[in-house]
Amino acid sequence: MSDEIAKVIQLFQEDPQAARKQEMHIGWEAMFLHYGQTLTDPVAAESLRAAIAMMDLLLDGSCATDLISEDQRNQLRGIMHIGLSAADEFQS
């Protein structure tokens, strides 16, 4: 198989991380729908961005006061920031 064909095949293979990210986006949207909102609404998406910014500050404070480790903070931050990409995806 040529290198060019291999590259084309790779483009069409499913990316497991992309599929997982999409599942998480659907989960974030489901939470908003549960409360009668949607991330397709710019106001709701901006509220999510504000809430995540506040949670970032709480995580930094928790880390600074040794309530959680830097690794724990980074793991939690990674999970929360999927919400930011969900807001962006539903806005586009």
mmCIF file of N, CA and C in Angstrom:
data_model
loop_
_atom_site.group_PDB
_atom_site.id
_atom_site.type_symbol
_atom_site.label_atom_id
_atom_site.label_comp_id
_atom_site.label_asym_id
_atom_site.label_seq_id
_atom_site.Cartn_x
_atom_site.Cartn_y
_atom_site.Cartn_z
ATOM 1 N N MET A 1 0.848 -1.170 0.000
ATOM 2 C CA MET A 1 0.000 0.000 0.000
ATOM 3 C C MET A 1 0.900 1.241 0.000
ATOM 4 N N SER A 2 0.547 2.186 -0.835
ATOM 5 C CA SER A 2 1.355 3.404 -0.909
ATOM 6 C C SER A 2 1.152 4.261 0.335
ATOM 7 N N ASP A 3 2.102 5.138 0.555
ATOM 8 C CA ASP A 3 2.002 6.044 1.702
ATOM 9 C C ASP A 3 0.792 6.972 1.568
ATOM 10 N N GLU A 4 0.499 7.404 0.332
ATOM 11 C CA GLU A 4 -0.635 8.296 0.117
ATOM 12 C C GLU A 4 -1.954 7.613 0.455
ATOM 13 N N ILE A 5 -2.107 6.354 0.049
ATOM 14 C CA ILE A 5 -3.337 5.615 0.352
ATOM 15 C C ILE A 5 -3.456 5.400 1.854
ATOM 16 N N ALA A 6 -2.351 5.092 2.497
ATOM 17 C CA ALA A 6 -2.364 4.890 3.952
ATOM 18 C C ALA A 6 -2.807 6.164 4.664
ATOM 19 N N LYS A 7 -2.357 7.328 4.178
ATOM 20 C CA LYS A 7 -2.758 8.601 4.785
ATOM 21 C C LYS A 7 -4.252 8.851 4.611
ATOM 22 N N VAL A 8 -4.780 8.531 3.427
ATOM 23 C CA VAL A 8 -6.207 8.720 3.174
ATOM 24 C C VAL A 8 -7.021 7.794 4.066
ATOM 25 N N ILE A 9 -6.614 6.548 4.202
ATOM 26 C CA ILE A 9 -7.320 5.590 5.061
ATOM 27 C C ILE A 9 -7.310 6.087 6.497
ATOM 28 N N GLN A 10 -6.188 6.595 6.943
ATOM 29 C CA GLN A 10 -6.086 7.100 8.312
ATOM 30 C C GLN A 10 -7.053 8.257 8.541
ATOM 31 N N LEU A 11 -7.257 9.100 7.542
ATOM 32 C CA LEU A 11 -8.191 10.221 7.679
ATOM 33 C C LEU A 11 -9.614 9.743 7.936
ATOM 34 N N PHE A 12 -9.956 8.583 7.408
ATOM 35 C CA PHE A 12 -11.315 8.086 7.529
ATOM 36 C C PHE A 12 -11.513 7.149 8.722
ATOM 37 N N GLN A 13 -10.450 6.809 9.399
ATOM 38 C CA GLN A 13 -10.597 5.981 10.592
ATOM 39 C C GLN A 13 -11.117 6.830 11.742
ATOM 40 N N GLU A 14 -11.916 6.226 12.579
ATOM 41 C CA GLU A 14 -12.498 6.965 13.695
ATOM 42 C C GLU A 14 -11.435 7.272 14.734
ATOM 43 N N ASP A 15 -11.456 8.491 15.203
ATOM 44 C CA ASP A 15 -10.550 8.943 16.249
ATOM 45 C C ASP A 15 -11.228 8.696 17.591
ATOM 46 N N PRO A 16 -10.718 7.744 18.398
ATOM 47 C CA PRO A 16 -11.392 7.443 19.678
ATOM 48 C C PRO A 16 -11.479 8.647 20.613
ATOM 49 N N GLN A 17 -10.484 9.513 20.598
ATOM 50 C CA GLN A 17 -10.545 10.699 21.458
ATOM 51 C C GLN A 17 -11.625 11.659 20.981
ATOM 52 N N ALA A 18 -11.766 11.784 19.677
ATOM 53 C CA ALA A 18 -12.808 12.673 19.145
ATOM 54 C C ALA A 18 -14.187 12.132 19.500
ATOM 55 N N ALA A 19 -14.346 10.807 19.430
ATOM 56 C CA ALA A 19 -15.631 10.204 19.780
ATOM 57 C C ALA A 19 -15.925 10.423 21.263
ATOM 58 N N ARG A 20 -14.932 10.279 22.115
ATOM 59 C CA ARG A 20 -15.119 10.480 23.558
ATOM 60 C C ARG A 20 -15.451 11.940 23.856
ATOM 61 N N LYS A 21 -14.764 12.851 23.168
ATOM 62 C CA LYS A 21 -15.031 14.273 23.359
ATOM 63 C C LYS A 21 -16.463 14.596 22.945
ATOM 64 N N GLN A 22 -16.911 14.012 21.837
ATOM 65 C CA GLN A 22 -18.281 14.237 21.376
ATOM 66 C C GLN A 22 -19.287 13.723 22.406
ATOM 67 N N GLU A 23 -19.010 12.562 22.997
ATOM 68 C CA GLU A 23 -19.884 12.026 24.049
ATOM 69 C C GLU A 23 -19.967 12.988 25.225
ATOM 70 N N MET A 24 -18.831 13.566 25.599
ATOM 71 C CA MET A 24 -18.817 14.505 26.721
ATOM 72 C C MET A 24 -19.578 15.778 26.364
ATOM 73 N N HIS A 25 -19.453 16.232 25.129
ATOM 74 C CA HIS A 25 -20.215 17.412 24.696
ATOM 75 C C HIS A 25 -21.713 17.145 24.808
ATOM 76 N N ILE A 26 -22.120 15.972 24.390
ATOM 77 C CA ILE A 26 -23.537 15.603 24.480
ATOM 78 C C ILE A 26 -23.974 15.575 25.941
ATOM 79 N N GLY A 27 -23.103 15.113 26.817
ATOM 80 C CA GLY A 27 -23.410 15.101 28.251
ATOM 81 C C GLY A 27 -23.591 16.494 28.817
ATOM 82 N N TRP A 28 -22.720 17.421 28.419
ATOM 83 C CA TRP A 28 -22.855 18.806 28.874
ATOM 84 C C TRP A 28 -24.172 19.386 28.380
ATOM 85 N N GLU A 29 -24.491 19.146 27.117
ATOM 86 C CA GLU A 29 -25.740 19.673 26.570
ATOM 87 C C GLU A 29 -26.935 19.052 27.288
ATOM 88 N N ALA A 30 -26.860 17.766 27.611
ATOM 89 C CA ALA A 30 -27.949 17.095 28.324
ATOM 90 C C ALA A 30 -28.185 17.741 29.686
ATOM 91 N N MET A 31 -27.098 18.137 30.363
ATOM 92 C CA MET A 31 -27.251 18.810 31.655
ATOM 93 C C MET A 31 -27.991 20.133 31.491
ATOM 94 N N PHE A 32 -27.641 20.876 30.464
ATOM 95 C CA PHE A 32 -28.322 22.149 30.227
ATOM 96 C C PHE A 32 -29.785 21.912 29.863
ATOM 97 N N LEU A 33 -30.048 20.915 29.034
ATOM 98 C CA LEU A 33 -31.428 20.613 28.657
ATOM 99 C C LEU A 33 -32.265 20.232 29.876
ATOM 100 N N HIS A 34 -31.632 19.539 30.829
ATOM 101 C CA HIS A 34 -32.326 19.145 32.057
ATOM 102 C C HIS A 34 -32.865 20.373 32.800
ATOM 103 N N TYR A 35 -32.168 21.485 32.672
ATOM 104 C CA TYR A 35 -32.586 22.724 33.335
ATOM 105 C C TYR A 35 -33.276 23.687 32.380
ATOM 106 N N GLY A 36 -33.725 23.157 31.233
ATOM 107 C CA GLY A 36 -34.482 23.970 30.292
ATOM 108 C C GLY A 36 -33.648 24.955 29.497
ATOM 109 N N GLN A 37 -32.371 24.700 29.376
ATOM 110 C CA GLN A 37 -31.489 25.573 28.610
ATOM 111 C C GLN A 37 -30.776 24.748 27.540
ATOM 112 N N THR A 38 -30.053 25.405 26.670
ATOM 113 C CA THR A 38 -29.278 24.724 25.642
ATOM 114 C C THR A 38 -28.017 25.516 25.357
ATOM 115 N N LEU A 39 -26.954 24.812 25.024
ATOM 116 C CA LEU A 39 -25.702 25.486 24.686
ATOM 117 C C LEU A 39 -25.746 26.126 23.308
ATOM 118 N N THR A 40 -26.818 25.906 22.562
ATOM 119 C CA THR A 40 -26.980 26.630 21.298
ATOM 120 C C THR A 40 -27.407 28.072 21.563
ATOM 121 N N ASP A 41 -27.859 28.355 22.774
ATOM 122 C CA ASP A 41 -28.216 29.718 23.183
ATOM 123 C C ASP A 41 -26.929 30.437 23.605
ATOM 124 N N PRO A 42 -26.587 31.539 22.954
ATOM 125 C CA PRO A 42 -25.351 32.252 23.297
ATOM 126 C C PRO A 42 -25.264 32.667 24.765
ATOM 127 N N VAL A 43 -26.391 33.009 25.365
ATOM 128 C CA VAL A 43 -26.386 33.425 26.776
ATOM 129 C C VAL A 43 -26.026 32.237 27.675
ATOM 130 N N ALA A 44 -26.602 31.074 27.399
ATOM 131 C CA ALA A 44 -26.287 29.880 28.190
ATOM 132 C C ALA A 44 -24.823 29.484 28.007
ATOM 133 N N ALA A 45 -24.338 29.552 26.770
ATOM 134 C CA ALA A 45 -22.939 29.204 26.507
ATOM 135 C C ALA A 45 -22.000 30.156 27.243
ATOM 136 N N GLU A 46 -22.345 31.439 27.261
ATOM 137 C CA GLU A 46 -21.501 32.412 27.969
ATOM 138 C C GLU A 46 -21.568 32.192 29.479
ATOM 139 N N SER A 47 -22.724 31.787 29.982
ATOM 140 C CA SER A 47 -22.849 31.461 31.414
ATOM 141 C C SER A 47 -21.965 30.280 31.767
ATOM 142 N N LEU A 48 -21.902 29.292 30.886
ATOM 143 C CA LEU A 48 -21.027 28.143 31.122
ATOM 144 C C LEU A 48 -19.570 28.594 31.151
ATOM 145 N N ARG A 49 -19.203 29.450 30.216
ATOM 146 C CA ARG A 49 -17.820 29.944 30.201
ATOM 147 C C ARG A 49 -17.489 30.678 31.509
ATOM 148 N N ALA A 50 -18.421 31.482 31.995
ATOM 149 C CA ALA A 50 -18.203 32.212 33.250
ATOM 150 C C ALA A 50 -18.091 31.253 34.428
ATOM 151 N N ALA A 51 -18.954 30.244 34.449
ATOM 152 C CA ALA A 51 -18.923 29.267 35.548
ATOM 153 C C ALA A 51 -17.608 28.496 35.553
ATOM 154 N N ILE A 52 -17.125 28.132 34.384
ATOM 155 C CA ILE A 52 -15.860 27.396 34.317
ATOM 156 C C ILE A 52 -14.697 28.292 34.739
ATOM 157 N N ALA A 53 -14.744 29.560 34.388
ATOM 158 C CA ALA A 53 -13.699 30.494 34.831
ATOM 159 C C ALA A 53 -13.690 30.582 36.362
ATOM 160 N N MET A 54 -14.882 30.618 36.971
ATOM 161 C CA MET A 54 -14.951 30.658 38.438
ATOM 162 C C MET A 54 -14.431 29.349 39.036
ATOM 163 N N MET A 55 -14.772 28.221 38.411
ATOM 164 C CA MET A 55 -14.279 26.935 38.918
ATOM 165 C C MET A 55 -12.765 26.838 38.792
ATOM 166 N N ASP A 56 -12.205 27.432 37.731
ATOM 167 C CA ASP A 56 -10.744 27.475 37.594
ATOM 168 C C ASP A 56 -10.117 28.185 38.785
ATOM 169 N N LEU A 57 -10.718 29.318 39.190
ATOM 170 C CA LEU A 57 -10.202 30.050 40.348
ATOM 171 C C LEU A 57 -10.295 29.214 41.619
ATOM 172 N N LEU A 58 -11.409 28.497 41.772
ATOM 173 C CA LEU A 58 -11.560 27.633 42.946
ATOM 174 C C LEU A 58 -10.521 26.520 42.951
ATOM 175 N N LEU A 59 -10.263 25.939 41.795
ATOM 176 C CA LEU A 59 -9.246 24.894 41.710
ATOM 177 C C LEU A 59 -7.858 25.443 42.040
ATOM 178 N N ASP A 60 -7.549 26.638 41.510
ATOM 179 C CA ASP A 60 -6.250 27.244 41.817
ATOM 180 C C ASP A 60 -6.114 27.510 43.309
ATOM 181 N N GLY A 61 -7.189 28.013 43.929
ATOM 182 C CA GLY A 61 -7.161 28.260 45.371
ATOM 183 C C GLY A 61 -7.022 26.977 46.170
ATOM 184 N N SER A 62 -7.707 25.936 45.736
ATOM 185 C CA SER A 62 -7.616 24.645 46.423
ATOM 186 C C SER A 62 -6.208 24.074 46.328
ATOM 187 N N CYS A 63 -5.589 24.279 45.195
ATOM 188 C CA CYS A 63 -4.220 23.804 45.009
ATOM 189 C C CYS A 63 -3.243 24.644 45.840
ATOM 190 N N ALA A 64 -3.438 25.944 45.839
ATOM 191 C CA ALA A 64 -2.548 26.841 46.580
ATOM 192 C C ALA A 64 -2.605 26.595 48.076
ATOM 193 N N THR A 65 -3.747 26.132 48.574
ATOM 194 C CA THR A 65 -3.896 25.868 50.015
ATOM 195 C C THR A 65 -3.720 24.392 50.342
ATOM 196 N N ASP A 66 -3.203 23.648 49.389
ATOM 197 C CA ASP A 66 -2.882 22.219 49.565
ATOM 198 C C ASP A 66 -4.087 21.333 49.846
ATOM 199 N N LEU A 67 -5.270 21.765 49.430
ATOM 200 C CA LEU A 67 -6.443 20.899 49.557
ATOM 201 C C LEU A 67 -6.435 19.816 48.481
ATOM 202 N N ILE A 68 -5.869 20.158 47.320
ATOM 203 C CA ILE A 68 -5.693 19.196 46.234
ATOM 204 C C ILE A 68 -4.295 19.372 45.666
ATOM 205 N N SER A 69 -3.795 18.340 45.008
ATOM 206 C CA SER A 69 -2.470 18.429 44.398
ATOM 207 C C SER A 69 -2.568 19.089 43.023
ATOM 208 N N GLU A 70 -1.427 19.466 42.479
ATOM 209 C CA GLU A 70 -1.410 20.056 41.142
ATOM 210 C C GLU A 70 -1.947 19.061 40.116
ATOM 211 N N ASP A 71 -1.607 17.791 40.283
ATOM 212 C CA ASP A 71 -2.091 16.770 39.359
ATOM 213 C C ASP A 71 -3.614 16.653 39.422
ATOM 214 N N GLN A 72 -4.159 16.657 40.631
ATOM 215 C CA GLN A 72 -5.619 16.608 40.774
ATOM 216 C C GLN A 72 -6.268 17.831 40.139
ATOM 217 N N ARG A 73 -5.667 19.006 40.388
ATOM 218 C CA ARG A 73 -6.191 20.235 39.793
ATOM 219 C C ARG A 73 -6.192 20.141 38.270
ATOM 220 N N ASN A 74 -5.091 19.675 37.702
ATOM 221 C CA ASN A 74 -4.981 19.594 36.252
ATOM 222 C C ASN A 74 -5.975 18.595 35.662
ATOM 223 N N GLN A 75 -6.187 17.477 36.352
ATOM 224 C CA GLN A 75 -7.166 16.497 35.877
ATOM 225 C C GLN A 75 -8.572 17.089 35.908
ATOM 226 N N LEU A 76 -8.919 17.731 36.997
ATOM 227 C CA LEU A 76 -10.242 18.350 37.101
ATOM 228 C C LEU A 76 -10.410 19.471 36.077
ATOM 229 N N ARG A 77 -9.367 20.252 35.895
ATOM 230 C CA ARG A 77 -9.422 21.341 34.925
ATOM 231 C C ARG A 77 -9.635 20.796 33.513
ATOM 232 N N GLY A 78 -8.973 19.699 33.188
ATOM 233 C CA GLY A 78 -9.142 19.083 31.869
ATOM 234 C C GLY A 78 -10.577 18.652 31.628
ATOM 235 N N ILE A 79 -11.194 18.072 32.639
ATOM 236 C CA ILE A 79 -12.586 17.634 32.521
ATOM 237 C C ILE A 79 -13.504 18.843 32.340
ATOM 238 N N MET A 80 -13.284 19.874 33.140
ATOM 239 C CA MET A 80 -14.133 21.065 33.049
ATOM 240 C C MET A 80 -13.992 21.755 31.703
ATOM 241 N N HIS A 81 -12.786 21.769 31.182
ATOM 242 C CA HIS A 81 -12.559 22.507 29.943
ATOM 243 C C HIS A 81 -13.184 21.829 28.732
ATOM 244 N N ILE A 82 -13.596 20.573 28.879
ATOM 245 C CA ILE A 82 -14.408 19.952 27.826
ATOM 246 C C ILE A 82 -15.701 20.755 27.692
ATOM 247 N N GLY A 83 -16.193 21.304 28.802
ATOM 248 C CA GLY A 83 -17.383 22.138 28.764
ATOM 249 C C GLY A 83 -17.178 23.383 27.917
ATOM 250 N N LEU A 84 -15.977 23.949 27.968
ATOM 251 C CA LEU A 84 -15.697 25.119 27.125
ATOM 252 C C LEU A 84 -15.760 24.744 25.658
ATOM 253 N N SER A 85 -15.178 23.607 25.321
ATOM 254 C CA SER A 85 -15.213 23.203 23.912
ATOM 255 C C SER A 85 -16.627 22.810 23.507
ATOM 256 N N ALA A 86 -17.428 22.318 24.462
ATOM 257 C CA ALA A 86 -18.828 22.010 24.160
ATOM 258 C C ALA A 86 -19.577 23.296 23.846
ATOM 259 N N ALA A 87 -19.351 24.329 24.647
ATOM 260 C CA ALA A 87 -20.008 25.617 24.390
ATOM 261 C C ALA A 87 -19.614 26.140 23.024
ATOM 262 N N ASP A 88 -18.334 26.022 22.690
ATOM 263 C CA ASP A 88 -17.860 26.486 21.382
ATOM 264 C C ASP A 88 -18.493 25.685 20.250
ATOM 265 N N GLU A 89 -18.559 24.360 20.433
ATOM 266 C CA GLU A 89 -19.127 23.508 19.371
ATOM 267 C C GLU A 89 -20.597 23.811 19.138
ATOM 268 N N PHE A 90 -21.357 23.956 20.204
ATOM 269 C CA PHE A 90 -22.785 24.213 20.048
ATOM 270 C C PHE A 90 -23.064 25.623 19.538
ATOM 271 N N GLN A 91 -22.090 26.525 19.640
ATOM 272 C CA GLN A 91 -22.252 27.879 19.123
ATOM 273 C C GLN A 91 -21.891 27.978 17.649
ATOM 274 N N SER A 92 -21.161 26.975 17.146
ATOM 275 C CA SER A 92 -20.756 27.065 15.733
ATOM 276 C C SER A 92 -21.717 26.364 14.815
#
